[in-house]
PDB file of C-alpha atoms and ligand atoms in Angstrom:
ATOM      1  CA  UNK X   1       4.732  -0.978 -16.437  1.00 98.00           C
ATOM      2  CA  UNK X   2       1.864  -1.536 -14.720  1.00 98.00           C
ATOM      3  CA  UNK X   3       1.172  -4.625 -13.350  1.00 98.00           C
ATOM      4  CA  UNK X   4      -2.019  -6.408 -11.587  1.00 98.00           C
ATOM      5  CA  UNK X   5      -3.440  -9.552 -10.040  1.00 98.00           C
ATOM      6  CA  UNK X   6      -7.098  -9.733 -11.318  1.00 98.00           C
ATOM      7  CA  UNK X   7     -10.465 -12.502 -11.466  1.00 98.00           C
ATOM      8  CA  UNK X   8      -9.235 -15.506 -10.316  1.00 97.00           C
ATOM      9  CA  UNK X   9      -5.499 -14.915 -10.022  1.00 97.00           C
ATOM     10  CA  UNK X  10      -4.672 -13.610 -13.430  1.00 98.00           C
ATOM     11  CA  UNK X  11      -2.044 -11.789 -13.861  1.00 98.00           C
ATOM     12  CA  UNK X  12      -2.213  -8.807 -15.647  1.00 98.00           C
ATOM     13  CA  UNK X  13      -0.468  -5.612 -17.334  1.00 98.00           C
ATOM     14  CA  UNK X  14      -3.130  -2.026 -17.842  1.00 98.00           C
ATOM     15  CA  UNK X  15      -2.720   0.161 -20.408  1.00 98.00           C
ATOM     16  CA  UNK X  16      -5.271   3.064 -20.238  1.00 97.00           C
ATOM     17  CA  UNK X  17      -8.559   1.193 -20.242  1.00 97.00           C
ATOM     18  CA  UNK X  18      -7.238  -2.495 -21.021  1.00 98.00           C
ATOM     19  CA  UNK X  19      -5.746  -5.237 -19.140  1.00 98.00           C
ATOM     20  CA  UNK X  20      -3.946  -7.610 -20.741  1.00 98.00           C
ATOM     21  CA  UNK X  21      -3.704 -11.066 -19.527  1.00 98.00           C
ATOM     22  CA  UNK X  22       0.054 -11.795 -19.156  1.00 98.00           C
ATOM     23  CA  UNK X  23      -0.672 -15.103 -16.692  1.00 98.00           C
ATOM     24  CA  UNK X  24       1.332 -17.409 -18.537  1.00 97.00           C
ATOM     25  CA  UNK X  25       4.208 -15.865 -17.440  1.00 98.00           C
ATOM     26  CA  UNK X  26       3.777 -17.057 -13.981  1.00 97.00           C
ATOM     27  CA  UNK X  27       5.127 -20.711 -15.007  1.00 95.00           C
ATOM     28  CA  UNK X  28       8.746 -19.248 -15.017  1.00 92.00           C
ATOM     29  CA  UNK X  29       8.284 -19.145 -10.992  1.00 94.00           C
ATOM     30  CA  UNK X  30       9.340 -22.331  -9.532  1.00 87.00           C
ATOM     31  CA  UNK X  31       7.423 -24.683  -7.740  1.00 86.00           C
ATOM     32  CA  UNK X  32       7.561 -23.763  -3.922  1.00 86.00           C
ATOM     33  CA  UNK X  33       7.790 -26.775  -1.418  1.00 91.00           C
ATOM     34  CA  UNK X  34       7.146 -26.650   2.162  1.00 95.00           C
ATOM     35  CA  UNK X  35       8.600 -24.559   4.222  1.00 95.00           C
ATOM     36  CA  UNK X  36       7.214 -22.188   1.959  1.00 94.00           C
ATOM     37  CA  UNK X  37       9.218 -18.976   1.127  1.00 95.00           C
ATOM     38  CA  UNK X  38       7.823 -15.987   3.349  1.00 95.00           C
ATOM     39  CA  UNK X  39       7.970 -13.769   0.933  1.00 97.00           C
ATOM     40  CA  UNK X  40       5.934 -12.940  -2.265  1.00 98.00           C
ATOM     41  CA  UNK X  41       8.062 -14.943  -5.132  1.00 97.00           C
ATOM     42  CA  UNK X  42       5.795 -12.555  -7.800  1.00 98.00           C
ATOM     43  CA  UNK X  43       7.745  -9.566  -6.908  1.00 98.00           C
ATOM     44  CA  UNK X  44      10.689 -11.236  -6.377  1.00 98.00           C
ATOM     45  CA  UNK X  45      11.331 -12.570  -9.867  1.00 97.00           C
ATOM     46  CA  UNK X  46       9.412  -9.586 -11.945  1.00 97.00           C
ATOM     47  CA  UNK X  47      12.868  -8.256 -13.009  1.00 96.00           C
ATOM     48  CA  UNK X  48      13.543 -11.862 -14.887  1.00 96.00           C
ATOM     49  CA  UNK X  49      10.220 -12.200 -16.067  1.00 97.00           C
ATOM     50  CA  UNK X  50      10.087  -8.745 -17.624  1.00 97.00           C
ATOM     51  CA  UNK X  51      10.276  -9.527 -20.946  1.00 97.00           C
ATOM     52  CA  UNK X  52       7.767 -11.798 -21.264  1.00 98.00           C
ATOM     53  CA  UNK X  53       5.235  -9.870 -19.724  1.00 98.00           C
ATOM     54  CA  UNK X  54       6.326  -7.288 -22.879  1.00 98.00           C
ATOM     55  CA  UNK X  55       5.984 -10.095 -25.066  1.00 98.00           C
ATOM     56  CA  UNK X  56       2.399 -11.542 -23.486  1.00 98.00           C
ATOM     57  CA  UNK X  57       0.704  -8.324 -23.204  1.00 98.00           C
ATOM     58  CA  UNK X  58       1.909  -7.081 -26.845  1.00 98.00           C
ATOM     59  CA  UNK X  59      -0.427 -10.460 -28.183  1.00 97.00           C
ATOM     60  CA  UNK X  60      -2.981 -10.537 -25.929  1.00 98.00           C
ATOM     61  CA  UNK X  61      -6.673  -9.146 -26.302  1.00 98.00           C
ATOM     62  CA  UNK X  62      -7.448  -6.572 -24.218  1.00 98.00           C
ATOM     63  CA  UNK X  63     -10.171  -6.916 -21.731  1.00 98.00           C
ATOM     64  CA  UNK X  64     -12.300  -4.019 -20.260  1.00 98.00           C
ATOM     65  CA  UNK X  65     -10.315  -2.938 -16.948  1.00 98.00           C
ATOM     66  CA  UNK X  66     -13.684  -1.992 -15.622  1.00 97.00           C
ATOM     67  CA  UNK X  67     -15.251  -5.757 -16.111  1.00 98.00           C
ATOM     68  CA  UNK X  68     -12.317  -6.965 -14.516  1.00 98.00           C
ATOM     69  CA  UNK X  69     -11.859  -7.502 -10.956  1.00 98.00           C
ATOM     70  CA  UNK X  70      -8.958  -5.975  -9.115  1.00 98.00           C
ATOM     71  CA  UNK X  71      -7.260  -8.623  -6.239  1.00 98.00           C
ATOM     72  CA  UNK X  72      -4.029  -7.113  -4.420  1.00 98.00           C
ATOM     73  CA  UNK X  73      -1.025  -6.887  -6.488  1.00 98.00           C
ATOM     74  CA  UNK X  74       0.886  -8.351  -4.077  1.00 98.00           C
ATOM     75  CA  UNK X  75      -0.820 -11.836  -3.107  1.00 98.00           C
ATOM     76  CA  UNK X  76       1.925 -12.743  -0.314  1.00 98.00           C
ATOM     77  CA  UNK X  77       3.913 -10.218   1.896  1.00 98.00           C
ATOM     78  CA  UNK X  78       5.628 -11.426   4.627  1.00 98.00           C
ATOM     79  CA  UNK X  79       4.803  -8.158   6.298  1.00 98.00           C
ATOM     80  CA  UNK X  80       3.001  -4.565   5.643  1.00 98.00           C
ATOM     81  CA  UNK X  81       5.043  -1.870   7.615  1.00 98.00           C
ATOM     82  CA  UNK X  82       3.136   1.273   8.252  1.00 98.00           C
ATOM     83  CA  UNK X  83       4.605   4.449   9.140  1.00 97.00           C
ATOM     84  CA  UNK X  84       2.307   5.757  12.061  1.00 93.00           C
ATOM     85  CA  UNK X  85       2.825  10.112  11.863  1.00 90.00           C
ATOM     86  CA  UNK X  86       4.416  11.257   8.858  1.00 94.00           C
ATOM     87  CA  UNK X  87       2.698  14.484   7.705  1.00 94.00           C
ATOM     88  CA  UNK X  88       3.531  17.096  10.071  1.00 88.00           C
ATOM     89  CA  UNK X  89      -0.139  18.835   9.169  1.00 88.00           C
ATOM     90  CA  UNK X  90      -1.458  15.239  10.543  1.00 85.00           C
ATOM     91  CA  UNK X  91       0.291  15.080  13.739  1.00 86.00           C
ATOM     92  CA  UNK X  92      -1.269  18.388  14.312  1.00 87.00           C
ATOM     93  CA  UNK X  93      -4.747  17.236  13.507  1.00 88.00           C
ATOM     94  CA  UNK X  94      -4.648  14.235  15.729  1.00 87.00           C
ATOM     95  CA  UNK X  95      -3.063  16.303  18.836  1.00 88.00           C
ATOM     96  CA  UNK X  96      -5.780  18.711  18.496  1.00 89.00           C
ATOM     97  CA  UNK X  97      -8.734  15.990  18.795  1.00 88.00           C
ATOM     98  CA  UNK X  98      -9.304  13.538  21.603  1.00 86.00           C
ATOM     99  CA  UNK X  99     -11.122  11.755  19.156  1.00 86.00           C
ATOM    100  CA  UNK X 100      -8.230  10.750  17.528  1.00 86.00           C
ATOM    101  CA  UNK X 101      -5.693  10.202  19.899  1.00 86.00           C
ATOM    102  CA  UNK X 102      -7.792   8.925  22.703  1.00 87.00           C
ATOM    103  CA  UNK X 103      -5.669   9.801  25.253  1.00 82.00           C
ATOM    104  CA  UNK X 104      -2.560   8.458  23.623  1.00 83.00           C
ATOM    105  CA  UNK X 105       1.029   9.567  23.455  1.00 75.00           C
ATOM    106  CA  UNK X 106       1.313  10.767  19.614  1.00 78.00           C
ATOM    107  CA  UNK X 107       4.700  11.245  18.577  1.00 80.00           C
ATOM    108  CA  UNK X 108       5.988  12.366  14.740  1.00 79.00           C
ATOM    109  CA  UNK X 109       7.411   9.083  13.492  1.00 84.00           C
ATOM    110  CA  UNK X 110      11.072   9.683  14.733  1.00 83.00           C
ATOM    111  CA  UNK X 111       9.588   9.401  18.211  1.00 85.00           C
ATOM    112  CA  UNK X 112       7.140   6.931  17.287  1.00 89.00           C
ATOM    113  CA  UNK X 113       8.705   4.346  15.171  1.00 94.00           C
ATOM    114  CA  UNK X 114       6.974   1.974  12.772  1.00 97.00           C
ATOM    115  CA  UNK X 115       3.979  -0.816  13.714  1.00 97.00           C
ATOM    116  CA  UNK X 116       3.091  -3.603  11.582  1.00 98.00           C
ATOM    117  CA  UNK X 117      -0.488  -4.702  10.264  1.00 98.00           C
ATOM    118  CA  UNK X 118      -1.587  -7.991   9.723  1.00 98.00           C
ATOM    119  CA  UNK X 119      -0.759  -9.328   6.680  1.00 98.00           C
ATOM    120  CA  UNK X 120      -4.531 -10.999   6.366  1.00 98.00           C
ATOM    121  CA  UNK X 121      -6.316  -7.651   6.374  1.00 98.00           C
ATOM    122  CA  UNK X 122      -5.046  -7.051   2.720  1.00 98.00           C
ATOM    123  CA  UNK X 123      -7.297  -7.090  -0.143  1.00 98.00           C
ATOM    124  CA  UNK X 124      -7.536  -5.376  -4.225  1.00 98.00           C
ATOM    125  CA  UNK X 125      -8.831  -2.524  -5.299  1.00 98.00           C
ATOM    126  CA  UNK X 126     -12.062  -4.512  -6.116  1.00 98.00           C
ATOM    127  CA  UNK X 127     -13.227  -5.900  -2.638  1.00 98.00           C
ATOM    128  CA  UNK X 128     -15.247  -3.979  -0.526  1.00 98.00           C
ATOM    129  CA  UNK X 129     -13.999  -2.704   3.107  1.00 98.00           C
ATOM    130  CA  UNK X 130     -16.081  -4.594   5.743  1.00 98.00           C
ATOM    131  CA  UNK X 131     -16.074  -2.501   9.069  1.00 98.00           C
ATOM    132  CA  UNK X 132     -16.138  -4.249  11.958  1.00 98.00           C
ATOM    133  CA  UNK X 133     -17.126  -2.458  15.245  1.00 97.00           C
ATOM    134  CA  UNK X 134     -19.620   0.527  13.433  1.00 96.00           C
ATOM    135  CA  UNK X 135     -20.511   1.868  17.129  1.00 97.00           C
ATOM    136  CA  UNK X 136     -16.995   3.084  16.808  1.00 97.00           C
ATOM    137  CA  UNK X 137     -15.761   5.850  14.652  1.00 97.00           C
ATOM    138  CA  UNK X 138     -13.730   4.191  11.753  1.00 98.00           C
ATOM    139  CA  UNK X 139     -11.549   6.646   9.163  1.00 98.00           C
ATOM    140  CA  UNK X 140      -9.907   6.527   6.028  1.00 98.00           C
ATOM    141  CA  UNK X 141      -6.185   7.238   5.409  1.00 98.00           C
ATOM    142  CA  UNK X 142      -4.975   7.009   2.406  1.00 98.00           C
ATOM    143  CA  UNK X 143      -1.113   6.642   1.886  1.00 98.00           C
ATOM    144  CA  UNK X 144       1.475   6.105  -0.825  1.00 98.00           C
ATOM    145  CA  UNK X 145       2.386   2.323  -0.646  1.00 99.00           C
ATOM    146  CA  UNK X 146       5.756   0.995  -1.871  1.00 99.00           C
ATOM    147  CA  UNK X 147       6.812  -2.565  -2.575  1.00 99.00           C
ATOM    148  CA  UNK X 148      10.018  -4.501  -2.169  1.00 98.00           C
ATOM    149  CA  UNK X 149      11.575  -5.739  -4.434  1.00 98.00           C
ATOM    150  CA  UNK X 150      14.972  -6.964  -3.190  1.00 97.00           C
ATOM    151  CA  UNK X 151      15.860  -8.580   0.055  1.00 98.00           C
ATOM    152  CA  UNK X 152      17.780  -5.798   2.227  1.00 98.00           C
ATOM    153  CA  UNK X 153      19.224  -4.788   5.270  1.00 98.00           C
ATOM    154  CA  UNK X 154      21.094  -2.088   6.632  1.00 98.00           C
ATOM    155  CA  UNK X 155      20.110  -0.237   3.660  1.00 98.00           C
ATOM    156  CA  UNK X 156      21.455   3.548   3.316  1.00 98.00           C
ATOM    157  CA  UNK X 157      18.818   6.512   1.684  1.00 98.00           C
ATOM    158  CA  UNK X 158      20.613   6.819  -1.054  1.00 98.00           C
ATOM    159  CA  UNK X 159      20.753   3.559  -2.328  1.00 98.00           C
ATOM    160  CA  UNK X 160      17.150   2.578  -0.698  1.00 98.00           C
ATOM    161  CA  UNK X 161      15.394   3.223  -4.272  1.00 98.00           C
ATOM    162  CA  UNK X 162      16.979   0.752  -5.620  1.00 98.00           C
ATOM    163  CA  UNK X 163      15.108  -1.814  -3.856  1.00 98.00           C
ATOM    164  CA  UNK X 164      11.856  -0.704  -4.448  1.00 98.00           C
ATOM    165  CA  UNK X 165       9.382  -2.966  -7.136  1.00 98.00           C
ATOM    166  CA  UNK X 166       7.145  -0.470  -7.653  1.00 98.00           C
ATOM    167  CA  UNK X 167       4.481   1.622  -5.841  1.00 99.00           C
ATOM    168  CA  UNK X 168       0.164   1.015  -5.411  1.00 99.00           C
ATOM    169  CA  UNK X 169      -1.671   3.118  -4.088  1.00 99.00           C
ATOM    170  CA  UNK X 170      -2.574   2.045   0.076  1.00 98.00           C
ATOM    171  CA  UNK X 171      -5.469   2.271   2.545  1.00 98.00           C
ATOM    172  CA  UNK X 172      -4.608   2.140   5.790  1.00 98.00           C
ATOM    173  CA  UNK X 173      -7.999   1.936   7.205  1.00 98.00           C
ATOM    174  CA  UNK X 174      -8.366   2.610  11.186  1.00 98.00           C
ATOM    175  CA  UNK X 175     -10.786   2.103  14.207  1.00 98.00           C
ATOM    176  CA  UNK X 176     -10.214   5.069  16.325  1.00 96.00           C
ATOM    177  CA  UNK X 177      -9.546   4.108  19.930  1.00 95.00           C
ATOM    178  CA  UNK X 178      -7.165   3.374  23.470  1.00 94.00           C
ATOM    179  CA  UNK X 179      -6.123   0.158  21.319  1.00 96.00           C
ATOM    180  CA  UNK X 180      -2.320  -0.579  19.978  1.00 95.00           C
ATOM    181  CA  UNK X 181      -2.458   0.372  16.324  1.00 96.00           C
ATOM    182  CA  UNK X 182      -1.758  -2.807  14.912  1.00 97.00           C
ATOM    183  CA  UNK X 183      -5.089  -4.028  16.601  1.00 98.00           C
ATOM    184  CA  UNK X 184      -6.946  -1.276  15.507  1.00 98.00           C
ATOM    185  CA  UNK X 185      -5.268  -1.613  12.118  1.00 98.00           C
ATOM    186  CA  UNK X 186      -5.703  -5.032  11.407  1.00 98.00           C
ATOM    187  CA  UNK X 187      -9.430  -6.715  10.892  1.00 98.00           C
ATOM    188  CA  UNK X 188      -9.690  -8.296   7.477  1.00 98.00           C
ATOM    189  CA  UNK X 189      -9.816  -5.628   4.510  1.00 98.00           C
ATOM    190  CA  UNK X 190      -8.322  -2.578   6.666  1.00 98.00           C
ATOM    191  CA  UNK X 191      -5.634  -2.635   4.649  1.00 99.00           C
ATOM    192  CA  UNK X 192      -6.415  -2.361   0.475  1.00 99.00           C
ATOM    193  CA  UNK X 193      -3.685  -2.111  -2.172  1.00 99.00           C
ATOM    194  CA  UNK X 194      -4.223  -1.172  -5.501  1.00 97.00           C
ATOM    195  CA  UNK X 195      -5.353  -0.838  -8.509  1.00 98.00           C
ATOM    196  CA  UNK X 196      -1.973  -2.288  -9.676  1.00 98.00           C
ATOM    197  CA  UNK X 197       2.095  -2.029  -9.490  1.00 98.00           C
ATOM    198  CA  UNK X 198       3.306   0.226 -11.089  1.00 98.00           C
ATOM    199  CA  UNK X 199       7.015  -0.708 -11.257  1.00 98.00           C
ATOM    200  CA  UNK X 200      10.059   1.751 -10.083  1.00 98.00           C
ATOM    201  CA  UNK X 201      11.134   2.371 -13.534  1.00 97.00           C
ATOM    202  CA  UNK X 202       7.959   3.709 -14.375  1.00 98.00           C
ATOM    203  CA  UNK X 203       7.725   6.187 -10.983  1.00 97.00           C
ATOM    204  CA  UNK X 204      11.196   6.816 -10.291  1.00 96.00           C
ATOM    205  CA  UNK X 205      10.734  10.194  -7.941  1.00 97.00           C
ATOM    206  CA  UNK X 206       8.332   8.992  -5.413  1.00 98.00           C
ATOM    207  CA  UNK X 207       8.811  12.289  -3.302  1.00 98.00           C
ATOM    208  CA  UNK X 208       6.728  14.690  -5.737  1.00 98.00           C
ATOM    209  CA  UNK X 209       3.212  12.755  -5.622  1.00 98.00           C
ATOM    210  CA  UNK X 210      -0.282  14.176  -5.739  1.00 98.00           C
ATOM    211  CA  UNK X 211      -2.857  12.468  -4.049  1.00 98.00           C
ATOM    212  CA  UNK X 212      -5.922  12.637  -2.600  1.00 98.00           C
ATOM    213  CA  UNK X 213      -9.424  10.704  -1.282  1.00 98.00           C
ATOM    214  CA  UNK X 214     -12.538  11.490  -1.803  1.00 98.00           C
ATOM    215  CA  UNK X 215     -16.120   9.976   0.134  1.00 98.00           C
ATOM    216  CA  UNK X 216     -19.089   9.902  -1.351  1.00 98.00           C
ATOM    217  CA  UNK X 217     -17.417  13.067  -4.261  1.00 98.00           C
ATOM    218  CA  UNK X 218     -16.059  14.597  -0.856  1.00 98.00           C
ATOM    219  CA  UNK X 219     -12.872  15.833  -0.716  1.00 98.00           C
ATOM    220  CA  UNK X 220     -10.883  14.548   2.620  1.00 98.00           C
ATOM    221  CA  UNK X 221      -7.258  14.367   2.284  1.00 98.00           C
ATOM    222  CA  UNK X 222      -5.533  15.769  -0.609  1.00 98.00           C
ATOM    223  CA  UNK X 223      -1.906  16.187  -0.064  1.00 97.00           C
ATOM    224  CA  UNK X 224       1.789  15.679  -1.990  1.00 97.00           C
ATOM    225  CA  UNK X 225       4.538  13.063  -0.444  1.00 97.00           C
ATOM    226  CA  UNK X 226       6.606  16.057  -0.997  1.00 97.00           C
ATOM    227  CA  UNK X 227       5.513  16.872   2.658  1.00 96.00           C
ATOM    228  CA  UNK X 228       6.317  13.402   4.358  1.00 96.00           C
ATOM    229  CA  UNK X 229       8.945  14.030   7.187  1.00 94.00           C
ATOM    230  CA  UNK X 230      10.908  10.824   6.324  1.00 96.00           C
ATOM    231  CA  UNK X 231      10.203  10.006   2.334  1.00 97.00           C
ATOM    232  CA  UNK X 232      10.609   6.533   1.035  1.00 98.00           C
ATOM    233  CA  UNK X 233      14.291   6.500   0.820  1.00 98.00           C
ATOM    234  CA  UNK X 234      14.519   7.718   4.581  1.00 97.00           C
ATOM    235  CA  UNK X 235      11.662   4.936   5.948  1.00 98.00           C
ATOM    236  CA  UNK X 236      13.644   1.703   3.850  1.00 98.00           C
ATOM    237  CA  UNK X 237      16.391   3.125   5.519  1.00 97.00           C
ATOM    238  CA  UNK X 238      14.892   3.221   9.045  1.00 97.00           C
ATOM    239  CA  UNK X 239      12.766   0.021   8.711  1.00 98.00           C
ATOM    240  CA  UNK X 240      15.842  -2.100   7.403  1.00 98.00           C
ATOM    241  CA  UNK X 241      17.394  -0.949  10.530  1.00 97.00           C
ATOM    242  CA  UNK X 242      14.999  -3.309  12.338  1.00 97.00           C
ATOM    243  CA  UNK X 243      13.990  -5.518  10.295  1.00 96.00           C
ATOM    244  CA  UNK X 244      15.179  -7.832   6.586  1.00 98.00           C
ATOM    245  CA  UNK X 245      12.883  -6.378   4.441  1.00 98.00           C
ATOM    246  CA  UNK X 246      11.749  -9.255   1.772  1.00 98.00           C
ATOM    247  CA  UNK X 247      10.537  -8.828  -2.080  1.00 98.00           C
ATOM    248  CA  UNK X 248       6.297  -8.568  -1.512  1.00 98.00           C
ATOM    249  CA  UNK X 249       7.256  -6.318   1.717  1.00 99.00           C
ATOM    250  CA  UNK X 250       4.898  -2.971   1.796  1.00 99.00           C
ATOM    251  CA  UNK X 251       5.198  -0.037   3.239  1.00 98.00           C
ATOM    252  CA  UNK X 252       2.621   2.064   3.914  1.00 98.00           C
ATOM    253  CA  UNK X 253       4.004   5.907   4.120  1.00 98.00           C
ATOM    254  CA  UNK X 254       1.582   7.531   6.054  1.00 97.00           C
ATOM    255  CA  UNK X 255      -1.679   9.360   5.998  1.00 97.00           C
ATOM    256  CA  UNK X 256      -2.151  13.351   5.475  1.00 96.00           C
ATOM    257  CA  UNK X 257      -4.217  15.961   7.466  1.00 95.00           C
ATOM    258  CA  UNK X 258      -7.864  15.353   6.582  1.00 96.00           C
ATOM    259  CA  UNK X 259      -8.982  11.280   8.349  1.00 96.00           C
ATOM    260  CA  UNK X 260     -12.402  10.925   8.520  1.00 96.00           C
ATOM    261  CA  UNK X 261     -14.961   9.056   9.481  1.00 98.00           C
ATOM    262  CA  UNK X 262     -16.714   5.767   6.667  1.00 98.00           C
ATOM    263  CA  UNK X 263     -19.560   4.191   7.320  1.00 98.00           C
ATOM    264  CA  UNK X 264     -21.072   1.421   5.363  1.00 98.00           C
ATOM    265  CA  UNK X 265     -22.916   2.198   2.023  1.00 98.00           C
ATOM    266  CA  UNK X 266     -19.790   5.108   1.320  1.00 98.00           C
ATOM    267  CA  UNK X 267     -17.302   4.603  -1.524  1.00 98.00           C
ATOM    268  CA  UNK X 268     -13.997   5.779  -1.343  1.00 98.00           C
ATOM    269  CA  UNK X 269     -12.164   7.307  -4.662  1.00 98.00           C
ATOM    270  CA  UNK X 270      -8.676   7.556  -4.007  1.00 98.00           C
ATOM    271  CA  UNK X 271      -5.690   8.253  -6.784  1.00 98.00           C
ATOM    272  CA  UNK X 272      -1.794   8.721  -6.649  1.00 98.00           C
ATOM    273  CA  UNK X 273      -0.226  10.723  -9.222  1.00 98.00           C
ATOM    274  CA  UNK X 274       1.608   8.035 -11.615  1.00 97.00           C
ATOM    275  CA  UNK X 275      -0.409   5.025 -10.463  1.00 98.00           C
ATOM    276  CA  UNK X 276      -4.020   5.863 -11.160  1.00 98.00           C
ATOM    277  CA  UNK X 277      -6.855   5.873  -9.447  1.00 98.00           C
ATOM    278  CA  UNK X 278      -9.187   3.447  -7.366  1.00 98.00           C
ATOM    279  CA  UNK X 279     -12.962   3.506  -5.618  1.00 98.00           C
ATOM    280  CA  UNK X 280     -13.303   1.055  -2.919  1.00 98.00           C
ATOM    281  CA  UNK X 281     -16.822   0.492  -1.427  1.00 98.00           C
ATOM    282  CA  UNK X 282     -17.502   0.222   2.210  1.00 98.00           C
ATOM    283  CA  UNK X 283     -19.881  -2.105   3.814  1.00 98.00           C
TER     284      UNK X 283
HETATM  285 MN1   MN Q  59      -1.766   5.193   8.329  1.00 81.11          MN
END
């Protein structure tokens, strides 16, 4: 199933060209009170509402996907976890350019770890990417993006699928420069998820992936997560080493050879075998 957040927080299911608006099903999630929960309570409680999002969506009209528009389908994550150098073809781009690594130590992720991005610099498909700091080079990366579905920790690779919601496609969008990453990482929109969920049961091999980005019809990155050094079940397992991860959390896999520079007035087409497709304007 595919699921997305759309107009003024509706919430949606696609099929092909339709959306169908399924938003009634949001009164089965409870009332929150403050505190509230740090986590997104959507994702957590798809599995029970299942159902009636196939009942809602089998009686409702469709509406033109492309008069809709697309808001993140993940409204609250506690936290998006980013996997810094995981394409071995990358880590060999950025060593070989100073305008990449600025002088930095670049390590392949085992080295390297995870960072963290703000959680406010997410936005949908539909919202344009507002760069901040032009006189610097900013790039595009685009990166297979998987959602949480259960709380975990500790959690071994081979059962680390089973906590997965569903996958969207990510852009982890970058100012180059000395900074930490989650700096550079971080202003508002720098981080767009979309078009939609499209649950685990839907995608369940996540390591066999096409995908690619195009600017302006030109082909940057076009890679398959077959080549990530640690695939999804290998990062849950490392991040829930460190950290709970909560339903709503996303991870962002990590970019392939092929970053470049945006500048405002481009649009960015980017698509993820299994979840569709998604162009993003940049202002
Ligand atoms: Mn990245």
């Amino acid at each position: 199933m595919k699921i997305c957040r759309f107009n003024d927080a509706r919430l949606g299911v696609v099929k092909g060209e339709s959306v169908f608006d399924v938003s009634e099903a949001l009164d089965a999630l409870r009332p929150a009170s403050y505190p509230f929960p740090r986590h997104d309570v959507l994702i957590e409680n798809l599995p029970l509402m299942r159902a009636r999002l196939e009942e809602l969506s089998a009686r409702a009209s469709p509406i033109a996907l492309g008069s809709v528009r697309l808001l993140s389908p993940v409204a609250n994550p506690g936290k998006i976890v980013a996997a810094p150098v995981n394409y071995t073809r990358h880590l060999e781009e950025v060593l070989a350019q100073k305008q990449l690594h600025h002088g930095n130590l670049i390590n392949e992720i085992h080295k390297a770890g995870l960072f963290l991005k703000a959680t406010s610099s997410l936005v949908g498909a539909s919202s344009p990417v507002t760069l901040v700091h032009t006189d610097r080079r900013n790039d595009h990366e685009v990166e297979l993006a998987v959602v949480i579905g259960q709380r975990c920790r500790n959690v071994h690779r081979d059962q680390a699928l089973r906590h997965v919601a569903g996958y969207a496609i990510g852009l982890d969008i970058t100012i180059r420069g000395p900074e930490e990453r989650s700096l550079r990482k971080s202003p508002d929109s720098y981080t767009v998820l979309g078009p939609w969920l499209t649950t685990s049961d839907e995608l369940t091999d996540p390591g066999q992936l096409d995908f690619s980005i195009h600017v302006d019809g030109e082909l940057r990155q076009q890679a398959n997560t077959s080549e990530l050094i640690l695939g999804v079940p290998e990062l849950i397992e490392f991040a829930s080493s460190f950290y709970t991860l909560e339903p709503g959390d996303i991870i962002l896999t990590g970019t392939p050879q092929g970053v470049g520079p945006i500048v405002p007035g481009n649009r960015m087409l980017a698509a993820i075998q299994g979840i569709g497709s998604m162009e993003v304007a940049v202002q």
